[in-house]
Structure formats: structure tokens, C-alpha cells
Tab-separated table of C-alpha atoms in Angstrom:
chain	number	residue	atom	x	y	z
A	22	UNK	CA	6.586	-13.744	-26.225
A	23	UNK	CA	4.739	-10.828	-27.725
A	24	UNK	CA	1.310	-9.286	-28.110
A	25	UNK	CA	-0.001	-8.724	-31.639
A	26	UNK	CA	-1.053	-5.351	-33.004
A	27	UNK	CA	-4.651	-4.270	-32.688
A	28	UNK	CA	-5.355	-6.018	-29.373
A	29	UNK	CA	-4.385	-3.538	-26.669
A	30	UNK	CA	-6.228	-0.406	-25.550
A	31	UNK	CA	-4.837	3.145	-25.677
A	32	UNK	CA	-3.964	3.478	-21.964
A	33	UNK	CA	-2.098	0.134	-21.933
A	34	UNK	CA	-0.163	1.118	-25.077
A	35	UNK	CA	0.735	4.476	-23.513
A	36	UNK	CA	1.815	2.907	-20.210
A	37	UNK	CA	3.977	0.377	-22.057
A	38	UNK	CA	5.660	3.119	-24.052
A	39	UNK	CA	6.346	5.176	-20.918
A	40	UNK	CA	7.915	2.274	-18.987
A	41	UNK	CA	9.876	1.022	-22.011
A	42	UNK	CA	11.089	4.573	-22.663
A	43	UNK	CA	12.318	4.997	-19.085
A	44	UNK	CA	14.016	1.569	-19.043
A	45	UNK	CA	15.665	2.184	-22.393
A	46	UNK	CA	16.885	5.610	-21.250
A	47	UNK	CA	18.549	4.054	-18.177
A	48	UNK	CA	20.001	1.264	-20.320
A	49	UNK	CA	21.407	3.699	-22.881
A	50	UNK	CA	22.898	5.882	-20.177
A	51	UNK	CA	24.910	2.907	-18.896
A	52	UNK	CA	25.895	1.961	-22.426
A	53	UNK	CA	28.888	4.007	-23.515
A	54	UNK	CA	30.231	3.821	-27.053
A	55	UNK	CA	32.893	1.301	-26.030
A	56	UNK	CA	30.172	-1.188	-25.154
A	57	UNK	CA	28.009	-0.675	-28.250
A	58	UNK	CA	29.753	-3.368	-30.309
A	59	UNK	CA	29.662	-5.811	-27.363
A	60	UNK	CA	25.965	-5.223	-26.689
A	61	UNK	CA	24.978	-5.227	-30.374
A	62	UNK	CA	26.700	-8.505	-31.152
A	63	UNK	CA	25.470	-10.165	-27.953
A	64	UNK	CA	21.967	-8.992	-28.766
A	65	UNK	CA	22.390	-10.581	-32.224
A	66	UNK	CA	23.371	-13.840	-30.523
A	67	UNK	CA	20.297	-13.657	-28.245
A	68	UNK	CA	18.174	-13.068	-31.330
A	69	UNK	CA	19.579	-16.213	-32.953
A	70	UNK	CA	19.269	-18.172	-29.685
A	71	UNK	CA	15.581	-17.252	-29.479
A	72	UNK	CA	15.041	-19.000	-32.828
A	73	UNK	CA	16.324	-22.291	-31.404
A	74	UNK	CA	13.584	-24.863	-30.969
A	75	UNK	CA	14.159	-27.507	-28.325
A	76	UNK	CA	12.065	-30.688	-28.290
A	77	UNK	CA	9.404	-31.210	-25.599
A	78	UNK	CA	7.660	-34.521	-26.021
A	79	UNK	CA	6.094	-34.681	-29.489
A	80	UNK	CA	6.270	-30.899	-29.963
A	81	UNK	CA	8.952	-28.250	-29.541
A	82	UNK	CA	9.228	-24.834	-27.926
A	83	UNK	CA	11.428	-21.959	-28.907
A	84	UNK	CA	13.677	-20.421	-26.292
A	85	UNK	CA	13.187	-16.888	-24.939
A	86	UNK	CA	16.311	-16.568	-22.783
A	87	UNK	CA	15.440	-13.138	-21.391
A	88	UNK	CA	16.768	-14.327	-18.010
A	89	UNK	CA	20.285	-14.800	-19.302
A	90	UNK	CA	20.032	-11.545	-21.282
A	91	UNK	CA	19.256	-9.803	-17.995
A	92	UNK	CA	22.175	-11.500	-16.225
A	93	UNK	CA	24.641	-10.526	-18.943
A	94	UNK	CA	23.406	-7.037	-19.792
A	95	UNK	CA	21.551	-5.618	-16.750
A	96	UNK	CA	19.634	-2.460	-17.718
A	97	UNK	CA	21.137	-2.620	-21.213
A	98	UNK	CA	18.645	-5.481	-21.702
A	99	UNK	CA	16.027	-2.790	-22.441
A	100	UNK	CA	17.701	-1.299	-25.544
A	101	UNK	CA	18.970	-4.749	-26.624
A	102	UNK	CA	15.498	-6.308	-26.463
A	103	UNK	CA	13.883	-3.235	-28.049
A	104	UNK	CA	16.217	-3.600	-31.007
A	105	UNK	CA	15.603	-7.359	-31.214
A	106	UNK	CA	11.836	-6.712	-31.303
A	107	UNK	CA	12.233	-4.186	-34.130
A	108	UNK	CA	14.159	-6.839	-36.039
A	109	UNK	CA	11.489	-9.473	-35.334
A	110	UNK	CA	8.792	-7.080	-36.477
A	111	UNK	CA	10.478	-6.360	-39.778
A	112	UNK	CA	11.883	-9.802	-40.557
A	113	UNK	CA	8.965	-11.948	-39.346
A	114	UNK	CA	6.037	-9.575	-38.851
A	115	UNK	CA	5.742	-10.295	-35.092
A	116	UNK	CA	4.484	-7.380	-32.998
A	117	UNK	CA	4.555	-3.888	-34.436
A	118	UNK	CA	4.939	-0.200	-33.777
A	119	UNK	CA	2.142	0.417	-31.275
A	120	UNK	CA	2.956	-2.687	-29.224
A	121	UNK	CA	6.722	-2.120	-29.270
A	122	UNK	CA	6.663	-0.457	-25.837
A	123	UNK	CA	4.481	-3.085	-24.164
A	124	UNK	CA	6.408	-5.966	-25.731
A	125	UNK	CA	9.735	-4.461	-24.646
A	126	UNK	CA	8.474	-4.225	-21.056
A	127	UNK	CA	7.142	-7.812	-21.218
A	128	UNK	CA	10.592	-9.187	-22.093
A	129	UNK	CA	13.072	-6.673	-20.645
A	130	UNK	CA	11.228	-5.939	-17.381
A	131	UNK	CA	11.602	-9.525	-16.095
A	132	UNK	CA	15.205	-9.577	-17.378
A	133	UNK	CA	16.148	-6.581	-15.210
A	134	UNK	CA	14.123	-7.828	-12.212
A	135	UNK	CA	15.878	-11.212	-12.374
A	136	UNK	CA	19.250	-9.493	-12.763
A	137	UNK	CA	18.732	-7.860	-9.378
A	138	UNK	CA	17.061	-10.897	-7.741
A	139	UNK	CA	19.685	-13.459	-8.769
A	140	UNK	CA	22.728	-11.665	-10.197
A	141	UNK	CA	24.591	-11.394	-6.890
A	142	UNK	CA	24.301	-15.164	-6.268
A	143	UNK	CA	25.895	-16.161	-9.582
A	144	UNK	CA	29.555	-15.902	-8.392
A	145	UNK	CA	28.807	-18.121	-5.337
A	146	UNK	CA	29.482	-21.882	-5.130
A	147	UNK	CA	27.655	-24.186	-7.604
A	148	UNK	CA	24.643	-25.307	-5.503
A	149	UNK	CA	23.697	-21.671	-4.872
A	150	UNK	CA	24.687	-20.276	-8.258
A	151	UNK	CA	22.976	-23.041	-10.222
A	152	UNK	CA	19.753	-22.725	-8.204
A	153	UNK	CA	19.896	-18.978	-8.774
A	154	UNK	CA	20.462	-19.475	-12.514
A	155	UNK	CA	17.530	-21.907	-12.698
A	156	UNK	CA	15.345	-19.448	-10.807
A	157	UNK	CA	16.474	-16.633	-13.067
A	158	UNK	CA	15.649	-18.533	-16.269
A	159	UNK	CA	12.314	-19.855	-15.012
A	160	UNK	CA	11.056	-16.700	-13.283
A	161	UNK	CA	11.966	-14.388	-16.153
A	162	UNK	CA	9.639	-16.397	-18.400
A	163	UNK	CA	6.994	-16.589	-15.669
A	164	UNK	CA	7.074	-12.812	-15.116
A	165	UNK	CA	6.917	-12.247	-18.877
A	166	UNK	CA	3.777	-14.413	-19.078
A	167	UNK	CA	2.287	-12.528	-16.115
A	168	UNK	CA	3.048	-9.197	-17.840
A	169	UNK	CA	1.310	-10.425	-21.020
A	170	UNK	CA	-1.672	-11.395	-18.899
A	171	UNK	CA	-1.755	-8.035	-17.104
A	172	UNK	CA	-1.528	-6.075	-20.371
A	173	UNK	CA	-4.481	-8.085	-21.738
A	174	UNK	CA	-6.619	-7.859	-18.585
A	175	UNK	CA	-6.064	-4.107	-18.263
A	176	UNK	CA	-7.223	-3.799	-21.890
A	177	UNK	CA	-10.447	-5.749	-21.338
A	178	UNK	CA	-11.573	-7.837	-18.396
A	179	UNK	CA	-12.911	-10.559	-20.678
A	180	UNK	CA	-9.292	-11.423	-21.544
A	181	UNK	CA	-8.866	-13.048	-18.119
A	182	UNK	CA	-9.283	-16.618	-19.472
A	183	UNK	CA	-6.920	-15.959	-22.383
A	184	UNK	CA	-4.388	-14.543	-19.906
A	185	UNK	CA	-4.675	-17.628	-17.729
A	186	UNK	CA	-4.079	-19.777	-20.799
A	187	UNK	CA	-0.929	-17.769	-21.663
A	188	UNK	CA	0.512	-18.344	-18.192
A	189	UNK	CA	-0.445	-22.048	-18.183
A	190	UNK	CA	0.980	-22.622	-21.676
A	191	UNK	CA	4.289	-21.143	-20.549
A	192	UNK	CA	4.736	-23.416	-17.514
A	193	UNK	CA	6.704	-26.092	-19.438
A	194	UNK	CA	8.716	-23.344	-21.153
A	195	UNK	CA	9.621	-21.995	-17.699
A	196	UNK	CA	11.118	-25.291	-16.587
A	197	UNK	CA	13.089	-25.753	-19.803
A	198	UNK	CA	14.362	-22.174	-19.700
A	199	UNK	CA	15.421	-22.717	-16.087
A	200	UNK	CA	17.349	-25.879	-16.949
A	201	UNK	CA	19.019	-24.323	-19.991
A	202	UNK	CA	19.900	-21.131	-18.106
A	203	UNK	CA	21.430	-23.171	-15.265
A	204	UNK	CA	23.603	-25.246	-17.625
A	205	UNK	CA	24.518	-22.176	-19.651
A	206	UNK	CA	25.620	-20.271	-16.539
A	207	UNK	CA	27.638	-23.285	-15.363
A	208	UNK	CA	29.341	-23.353	-18.769
A	209	UNK	CA	30.060	-19.622	-18.800
A	210	UNK	CA	31.447	-19.761	-15.239
A	211	UNK	CA	34.044	-22.237	-16.450
A	212	UNK	CA	34.776	-20.739	-19.873
A	213	UNK	CA	34.334	-16.973	-19.632
A	214	UNK	CA	33.001	-15.786	-16.254
A	215	UNK	CA	33.594	-12.133	-17.203
A	216	UNK	CA	30.329	-12.300	-19.196
A	217	UNK	CA	28.386	-12.873	-15.954
A	218	UNK	CA	27.579	-10.334	-13.231
A	219	UNK	CA	29.868	-10.178	-10.190
A	220	UNK	CA	33.041	-11.037	-12.097
A	221	UNK	CA	35.606	-8.416	-13.161
A	222	UNK	CA	35.062	-7.666	-16.858
B	3	UNK	CA	16.167	-19.245	-41.214
B	4	UNK	CA	16.464	-15.475	-41.434
B	5	UNK	CA	15.797	-13.557	-44.630
B	6	UNK	CA	14.255	-10.300	-45.795
B	7	UNK	CA	11.572	-11.427	-48.249
B	8	UNK	CA	10.298	-7.985	-49.233
B	9	UNK	CA	13.338	-5.684	-49.028
B	10	UNK	CA	14.293	-5.949	-52.692
B	11	UNK	CA	11.799	-4.747	-55.241
B	12	UNK	CA	10.842	-2.003	-57.596
B	13	UNK	CA	7.439	-0.526	-56.904
B	14	UNK	CA	5.987	2.900	-56.146
B	15	UNK	CA	6.250	2.047	-52.424
B	16	UNK	CA	9.865	0.888	-52.675
B	17	UNK	CA	10.706	4.193	-54.367
B	18	UNK	CA	8.861	6.346	-51.827
B	19	UNK	CA	10.979	8.429	-49.446
B	20	UNK	CA	11.879	6.143	-46.493
B	21	UNK	CA	11.279	8.884	-43.946
B	22	UNK	CA	7.686	9.403	-44.987
B	23	UNK	CA	7.146	5.629	-45.054
B	24	UNK	CA	8.250	5.248	-41.433
B	25	UNK	CA	6.167	8.230	-40.303
B	26	UNK	CA	3.091	7.057	-42.222
B	27	UNK	CA	3.421	3.510	-40.843
B	28	UNK	CA	3.635	4.840	-37.284
B	29	UNK	CA	0.655	7.158	-37.728
B	30	UNK	CA	-1.439	4.479	-39.422
B	31	UNK	CA	-0.650	1.901	-36.697
B	32	UNK	CA	-1.795	4.251	-33.943
B	33	UNK	CA	-4.893	5.491	-35.778
B	34	UNK	CA	-6.060	1.931	-36.472
B	35	UNK	CA	-5.105	0.552	-33.053
B	36	UNK	CA	-7.106	3.272	-31.296
B	37	UNK	CA	-10.189	3.209	-33.577
B	38	UNK	CA	-13.374	1.310	-32.752
B	39	UNK	CA	-15.852	1.868	-35.606
B	40	UNK	CA	-16.196	-0.882	-38.205
B	41	UNK	CA	-16.402	1.718	-40.993
B	42	UNK	CA	-12.945	3.046	-40.008
B	43	UNK	CA	-11.424	-0.400	-39.594
B	44	UNK	CA	-12.880	-1.680	-42.874
B	45	UNK	CA	-11.595	1.377	-44.744
B	46	UNK	CA	-8.200	0.943	-43.090
B	47	UNK	CA	-8.012	-2.697	-44.181
B	48	UNK	CA	-8.876	-1.728	-47.761
B	49	UNK	CA	-6.209	0.998	-47.686
B	50	UNK	CA	-3.668	-1.535	-46.365
B	51	UNK	CA	-4.576	-3.967	-49.178
B	52	UNK	CA	-4.106	-1.176	-51.736
B	53	UNK	CA	-0.651	-0.537	-50.262
B	54	UNK	CA	0.214	-4.243	-50.473
B	55	UNK	CA	-0.818	-4.297	-54.148
B	56	UNK	CA	1.109	-1.085	-54.823
B	57	UNK	CA	4.220	-2.603	-53.189
B	58	UNK	CA	3.854	-5.730	-55.406
B	59	UNK	CA	4.512	-8.091	-52.487
B	60	UNK	CA	4.838	-11.796	-53.257
B	61	UNK	CA	1.443	-13.224	-52.131
B	62	UNK	CA	2.924	-16.574	-51.016
B	63	UNK	CA	5.488	-14.922	-48.748
B	64	UNK	CA	2.862	-12.511	-47.484
B	65	UNK	CA	0.515	-15.334	-46.462
B	66	UNK	CA	3.423	-17.121	-44.775
B	67	UNK	CA	4.026	-13.952	-42.767
B	68	UNK	CA	0.337	-13.602	-41.835
B	69	UNK	CA	-0.111	-17.252	-40.755
B	70	UNK	CA	1.062	-16.894	-37.113
B	71	UNK	CA	-1.297	-13.943	-36.696
B	72	UNK	CA	-4.205	-15.904	-38.155
B	73	UNK	CA	-3.545	-18.858	-35.837
B	74	UNK	CA	-3.660	-16.453	-32.890
B	75	UNK	CA	-6.901	-14.927	-34.213
B	76	UNK	CA	-8.528	-18.362	-34.580
B	77	UNK	CA	-7.707	-18.968	-30.926
B	78	UNK	CA	-9.327	-15.647	-30.005
B	79	UNK	CA	-12.472	-16.449	-32.003
B	80	UNK	CA	-12.731	-19.775	-30.151
B	81	UNK	CA	-12.375	-18.238	-26.684
B	82	UNK	CA	-13.459	-14.602	-26.548
B	83	UNK	CA	-17.123	-14.862	-27.664
B	84	UNK	CA	-17.688	-17.331	-24.816
B	85	UNK	CA	-15.788	-15.445	-22.115
B	86	UNK	CA	-17.066	-11.919	-22.783
B	87	UNK	CA	-20.128	-10.889	-20.815
B	88	UNK	CA	-23.061	-9.317	-22.670
B	89	UNK	CA	-26.131	-10.158	-24.737
B	90	UNK	CA	-26.124	-13.879	-25.562
B	91	UNK	CA	-26.455	-14.723	-29.267
B	92	UNK	CA	-25.997	-18.495	-29.223
B	93	UNK	CA	-25.346	-21.264	-26.730
B	94	UNK	CA	-22.905	-24.187	-26.633
B	95	UNK	CA	-23.894	-26.306	-23.651
B	96	UNK	CA	-23.641	-24.135	-20.554
B	97	UNK	CA	-21.687	-21.405	-22.366
B	98	UNK	CA	-23.239	-18.436	-24.113
B	99	UNK	CA	-21.610	-16.718	-27.068
B	100	UNK	CA	-22.171	-12.983	-26.749
B	101	UNK	CA	-22.637	-10.184	-29.243
B	102	UNK	CA	-19.976	-8.124	-27.432
B	103	UNK	CA	-17.450	-10.959	-27.672
B	104	UNK	CA	-17.992	-11.348	-31.413
B	105	UNK	CA	-17.716	-7.579	-31.958
B	106	UNK	CA	-14.422	-7.543	-30.000
B	107	UNK	CA	-13.040	-10.433	-32.058
B	108	UNK	CA	-14.040	-8.783	-35.323
B	109	UNK	CA	-12.412	-5.503	-34.283
B	110	UNK	CA	-9.157	-7.211	-33.321
B	111	UNK	CA	-9.144	-9.226	-36.555
B	112	UNK	CA	-9.595	-6.130	-38.750
B	113	UNK	CA	-7.102	-4.034	-36.786
B	114	UNK	CA	-4.306	-6.583	-36.577
B	115	UNK	CA	-4.545	-7.531	-40.258
B	116	UNK	CA	-4.693	-3.917	-41.435
B	117	UNK	CA	-1.707	-2.868	-39.308
B	118	UNK	CA	0.450	-5.862	-40.226
B	119	UNK	CA	-0.298	-5.501	-43.956
B	120	UNK	CA	0.435	-1.778	-43.977
B	121	UNK	CA	3.583	-2.227	-41.896
B	122	UNK	CA	4.811	-4.935	-44.261
B	123	UNK	CA	4.126	-2.764	-47.316
B	124	UNK	CA	5.703	0.406	-45.920
B	125	UNK	CA	8.533	-0.751	-43.646
B	126	UNK	CA	9.457	-4.369	-44.441
B	127	UNK	CA	10.137	-3.204	-48.016
B	128	UNK	CA	13.142	-1.249	-46.765
B	129	UNK	CA	16.594	-2.704	-46.267
B	130	UNK	CA	17.986	-2.323	-42.801
B	131	UNK	CA	20.851	0.008	-43.610
B	132	UNK	CA	18.325	2.440	-45.046
B	133	UNK	CA	16.013	1.993	-42.066
B	134	UNK	CA	18.888	2.786	-39.692
B	135	UNK	CA	19.735	5.967	-41.575
B	136	UNK	CA	16.061	6.907	-41.725
B	137	UNK	CA	15.665	6.509	-37.954
B	138	UNK	CA	18.814	8.593	-37.498
B	139	UNK	CA	17.286	11.314	-39.678
B	140	UNK	CA	14.069	11.108	-37.640
B	141	UNK	CA	16.107	11.877	-34.478
B	142	UNK	CA	15.888	8.447	-32.850
B	143	UNK	CA	18.718	8.331	-30.215
B	144	UNK	CA	21.870	7.447	-32.115
B	145	UNK	CA	22.886	4.673	-29.719
B	146	UNK	CA	19.647	2.851	-30.558
B	147	UNK	CA	20.373	3.279	-34.265
B	148	UNK	CA	23.922	1.886	-33.907
B	149	UNK	CA	22.663	-0.978	-31.805
B	150	UNK	CA	20.033	-1.763	-34.446
B	151	UNK	CA	22.544	-1.659	-37.306
B	152	UNK	CA	25.148	-3.731	-35.428
B	153	UNK	CA	22.606	-6.328	-34.306
B	154	UNK	CA	21.245	-6.621	-37.827
B	155	UNK	CA	24.776	-6.837	-39.271
B	156	UNK	CA	25.686	-9.769	-37.033
B	157	UNK	CA	22.540	-11.913	-36.821
B	158	UNK	CA	23.424	-13.584	-40.117
B	159	UNK	CA	27.042	-14.203	-39.059
B	160	UNK	CA	25.966	-15.601	-35.710
B	161	UNK	CA	23.244	-17.716	-37.264
B	162	UNK	CA	25.912	-19.280	-39.495
B	163	UNK	CA	28.073	-19.832	-36.420
B	164	UNK	CA	25.187	-21.543	-34.624
B	165	UNK	CA	24.631	-23.712	-37.696
B	166	UNK	CA	28.290	-24.732	-37.586
B	167	UNK	CA	28.124	-25.636	-33.875
B	168	UNK	CA	24.920	-27.622	-34.353
B	169	UNK	CA	26.385	-29.480	-37.354
B	170	UNK	CA	29.464	-30.352	-35.316
B	171	UNK	CA	27.229	-31.719	-32.551
B	172	UNK	CA	25.141	-33.732	-35.031
B	173	UNK	CA	28.234	-35.219	-36.678
B	174	UNK	CA	29.206	-36.453	-33.218
B	175	UNK	CA	25.878	-38.264	-32.973
B	176	UNK	CA	23.708	-35.673	-31.184
B	177	UNK	CA	20.011	-36.525	-31.553
B	178	UNK	CA	17.665	-34.000	-29.879
B	179	UNK	CA	14.989	-35.542	-27.654
B	180	UNK	CA	13.092	-34.717	-24.477
B	181	UNK	CA	15.891	-35.407	-22.013
B	182	UNK	CA	18.398	-33.629	-19.820
B	183	UNK	CA	21.268	-34.479	-22.153
B	184	UNK	CA	19.589	-32.588	-25.007
B	185	UNK	CA	18.968	-29.512	-22.880
B	186	UNK	CA	22.521	-29.605	-21.562
B	187	UNK	CA	23.893	-29.845	-25.105
B	188	UNK	CA	21.785	-26.905	-26.285
B	189	UNK	CA	22.800	-24.874	-23.217
B	190	UNK	CA	26.520	-25.498	-23.824
B	191	UNK	CA	26.039	-24.759	-27.517
B	192	UNK	CA	24.401	-21.429	-26.732
B	193	UNK	CA	27.029	-20.684	-24.089
B	194	UNK	CA	29.704	-21.241	-26.746
B	195	UNK	CA	27.732	-18.980	-29.091
B	196	UNK	CA	27.797	-16.173	-26.477
B	197	UNK	CA	31.533	-16.678	-25.851
B	198	UNK	CA	32.287	-16.525	-29.566
B	199	UNK	CA	29.997	-13.507	-30.003
B	200	UNK	CA	31.786	-11.684	-27.207
B	201	UNK	CA	35.220	-12.463	-28.701
B	202	UNK	CA	33.967	-11.293	-32.083
B	203	UNK	CA	32.601	-8.106	-30.521
B	204	UNK	CA	36.031	-7.350	-29.093
B	205	UNK	CA	37.680	-7.767	-32.500
B	206	UNK	CA	34.973	-5.662	-34.175
B	207	UNK	CA	35.349	-2.930	-31.579
B	208	UNK	CA	39.134	-2.858	-32.041
B	209	UNK	CA	38.738	-2.772	-35.821
B	210	UNK	CA	36.266	0.100	-35.500
B	211	UNK	CA	38.686	1.998	-33.256
B	212	UNK	CA	41.542	1.403	-35.721
B	213	UNK	CA	39.384	2.987	-38.405
B	214	UNK	CA	38.797	6.020	-36.229
B	215	UNK	CA	35.362	5.256	-34.707
B	216	UNK	CA	34.512	8.058	-32.298
B	217	UNK	CA	30.882	7.339	-31.632
B	218	UNK	CA	29.458	8.348	-34.991
B	219	UNK	CA	28.363	6.407	-38.071
B	220	UNK	CA	28.481	8.348	-41.295
B	221	UNK	CA	26.075	7.620	-44.082
B	222	UNK	CA	26.704	8.028	-47.791
B	223	UNK	CA	22.980	7.847	-48.525
B	224	UNK	CA	21.501	11.249	-49.316
B	225	UNK	CA	17.871	11.785	-48.472
B	226	UNK	CA	16.054	14.003	-50.893
B	227	UNK	CA	12.312	14.376	-51.119
B	228	UNK	CA	11.213	14.925	-54.709
B	229	UNK	CA	7.934	16.533	-55.737
B	230	UNK	CA	6.441	13.051	-56.256
B	231	UNK	CA	7.355	12.177	-52.654
B	232	UNK	CA	5.566	15.246	-51.318
B	233	UNK	CA	2.458	14.516	-53.402
B	234	UNK	CA	2.479	10.829	-52.382
B	235	UNK	CA	2.882	11.695	-48.704
B	236	UNK	CA	0.107	14.305	-48.932
B	237	UNK	CA	-2.329	11.837	-50.532
B	238	UNK	CA	-1.578	9.161	-47.926
B	239	UNK	CA	-1.890	11.682	-45.105
B	240	UNK	CA	-5.251	12.784	-46.520
B	241	UNK	CA	-6.450	9.152	-46.441
B	242	UNK	CA	-5.292	8.939	-42.836
B	243	UNK	CA	-7.181	12.141	-42.014
B	244	UNK	CA	-10.253	10.607	-43.658
B	245	UNK	CA	-9.925	7.537	-41.396
B	246	UNK	CA	-9.707	9.772	-38.323
B	247	UNK	CA	-12.700	11.739	-39.650
B	248	UNK	CA	-14.864	8.611	-40.031
B	249	UNK	CA	-13.924	7.433	-36.545
B	250	UNK	CA	-14.640	10.883	-35.114
B	251	UNK	CA	-18.051	11.101	-36.782
B	252	UNK	CA	-19.168	7.677	-35.558
B	253	UNK	CA	-17.586	7.553	-32.126
B	254	UNK	CA	-17.246	11.223	-31.271
B	255	UNK	CA	-16.245	11.650	-27.647
B	256	UNK	CA	-18.043	15.030	-27.638
């Protein structure tokens, strides 16, 4: 999910850069050089995962997976997503330099929020942990859509209908992301729980 | 799936100093994004087109890159004129299309096209290793630079790994559809991808340590700005100043 260049107003761009800068600074502080390779290669795998299209009826949606990024990386989600957005910008032409801050906040903000909302429930027994994982996947997309809407509305009030459409269009994505995050967490709990929060690394 | 369509090439833009290209792209993006006047935006779009021609970009690949943006813009043109309040110009049933809405759409269209074209010409024509070194030279925090270079280095490897996992699933009769089984399969596939990525990261980290990694990447690429680079940068900066000048004259805040 991203906002194209040339849409947002100066104050919104500046606010996005400030928040993204602060988040990235915290993320980098927690990221010592021993974790650079781990974070870089995981962020590459999230980048590839976000290109996966899953079928929904006659159409398909591509995954976002910022919920699971938040679970696995915590605050390091900010630098990881920032880097992924730079790659998307250069390889595909999505987003750009002025919107980099806002787009980072749109994706990484919900990732960190969901890390704190749901992370501590992941090591619990399956009914709780799977519900938490579903909530994490679904809400991280929902919050991202809300952030897109807020960025647009703060730019110009006439964007309110477009913002509503963004949130509505992402409702099916939310459910699919929730399901996939829940299954993915269940898988990781069995195979390599150290990737998830609350388990010794 | 992933490729760099514009990185290889031999044009005046490809030869330009990468540092000035990144700085110019950043400046241009902000100037255009913050401008309002049609004269500025039109001039900016023309400048961006000149850059695209100078960079000798493949038109087919360029249009492919612009398509998602154009689809988004079509959506805006359908919605915004009707939802913006202002002087009505035309009516469709109970809805009025306003002058203000059309002006907003036109501004966004010019801005987004100009910025994307210029960004493609200046920055997407650079390979990533060079971009990483350029950002390092421009004092971007080095952890960000390493993260960028490592992520870029491994997306192709991991994409191949995902392809292998998906092929294995398909050989075993996996047919994607709208059902829980499909989502479960994709989730397990991605989970496996993360597990493999993490194992690979461990091996890479150990290999880096064995080779003496102490938190610093060294680059063999030497940056040197030649006279032609200085002249080129000065001309492009002058055009940028002209854009700011036009905007200032038309929409002066004073």
C-alpha cells in the first residue's frame, strides 16, 4: 500500500518524514551489526512475499504482510520497510522520494503497533496465539488503510470519499492477511519459534 | 518477476555523477510536489521528458512502469471532480463536477508524471551497488546503506527460492483457488521462506565474520566529478531554480 508522488501536501509530507525518521532511528538503534544480515535477508524475503498474489474469487490480491514483519522485527520494521520501499521505487516505480516518509509510516507504523498489541500473546496456547496472529495480520492492514486515508484527508478534505474507498477496498485483503498470518505463525511456532517474539532467540 | 530495466545503458544521464543525480532527483521531487502553478508543473513535465530522452529509456518498458500510476489517475479523474466542493462546471444526475476538482486532478496528474519520469531517468538508471555507495557518500546512516545493499543482494536469491517452493507445491497437485486450503498452503510456503531466509542469514553473517566484517563495507568505486559533471549539474540546477522562480512569481506568498 502506498501513496503516489504529487498527491500529498507539504505539511503531510513533512509530518511523514518526521515520524518515519524517528521510527527508523529507534529501529536502527536496536539493530546492531550482528543483526544486519538477519534483518536484511528477512526484509528481502518480505519483499518477495509481498509480490505473491493469492486468488480471491475471479481476481487476486497481493499480500502486504506488514503484521508479520512487525511480529518478527519489532521497531526494526521501520528501517526494513523503508529499504523495501526504496527498492520498490527503483525497481517498479511505486512511490518516490517525497512520499518515502509517509509511505514508511503507513506500513511500518501498524507493524510496530501490532507488535505491541499482539506480540506478547504469540507464545500462549493455540486458541489465543492464533486469534492474536489473525488480529495482527488483519489490523495491520486495516491501520495501514486508515493511515492512507488520514494522509489524504489531511492533504485535502475532498479526498474523504477516495479515503473511504481505500479502506473499503482493503477489507477483503484484511481477512486474507489475517488468515495467512495465523497459519504462518502456527507454522513458525512448530518449525522455528525463535523467529517470533517471546521466544529465546 | 524482478528486474532492473533501465540500469544498464550508455547515455549522458548514465554517465553523470551518481551523487549529483540523487541530489537533483530529490530536489526536483520536492520542488514539483510543493508547486501549484500550471506553468511550473508544465515546465517540470517538459524537463522530465527531456531527461527521459537524454537517458534513452526504452519507451515500452517506460510505459509499463507508468501504467499503474495512470490507472490510479483515471480513478482520481472519475471521483475527485465530483467530490470536491466549488464552482460547478457540469452535472451528472445529482452530482456536480467542479472547476476546483478538475484543477486538483490536473495538478496531481502533471506532478506525479513529472516526478516519476525524472526519478526513472535519474535514479532507476543506476545499479544498486552504485546507489548504495552514493548514499554512503551522501552521509546516509551506514546501517541503512548496508540494509539496502543486503536486501537488494538477496531478493533475487529468495525469489528463486520461492519459485522452487511453489514449483514443488504445483508438482504435488497444488491448484490455487479461493479456499482455506490455498491460503494455508501459501502461509506455510511463506513460513518456509522465512525459515530458509533466516538460516541463510546466519550462514551469510558467519561468512562475513570469517572475512573480517567489523561493521564496515569498503567500496572499490572511486567517485570523481569531472568538469563535465560540474557543468551538467550547474545547468540542471539552473533549470530547477527557474522552476522555483516561475512558481514564486505566480504564487508568491508575499
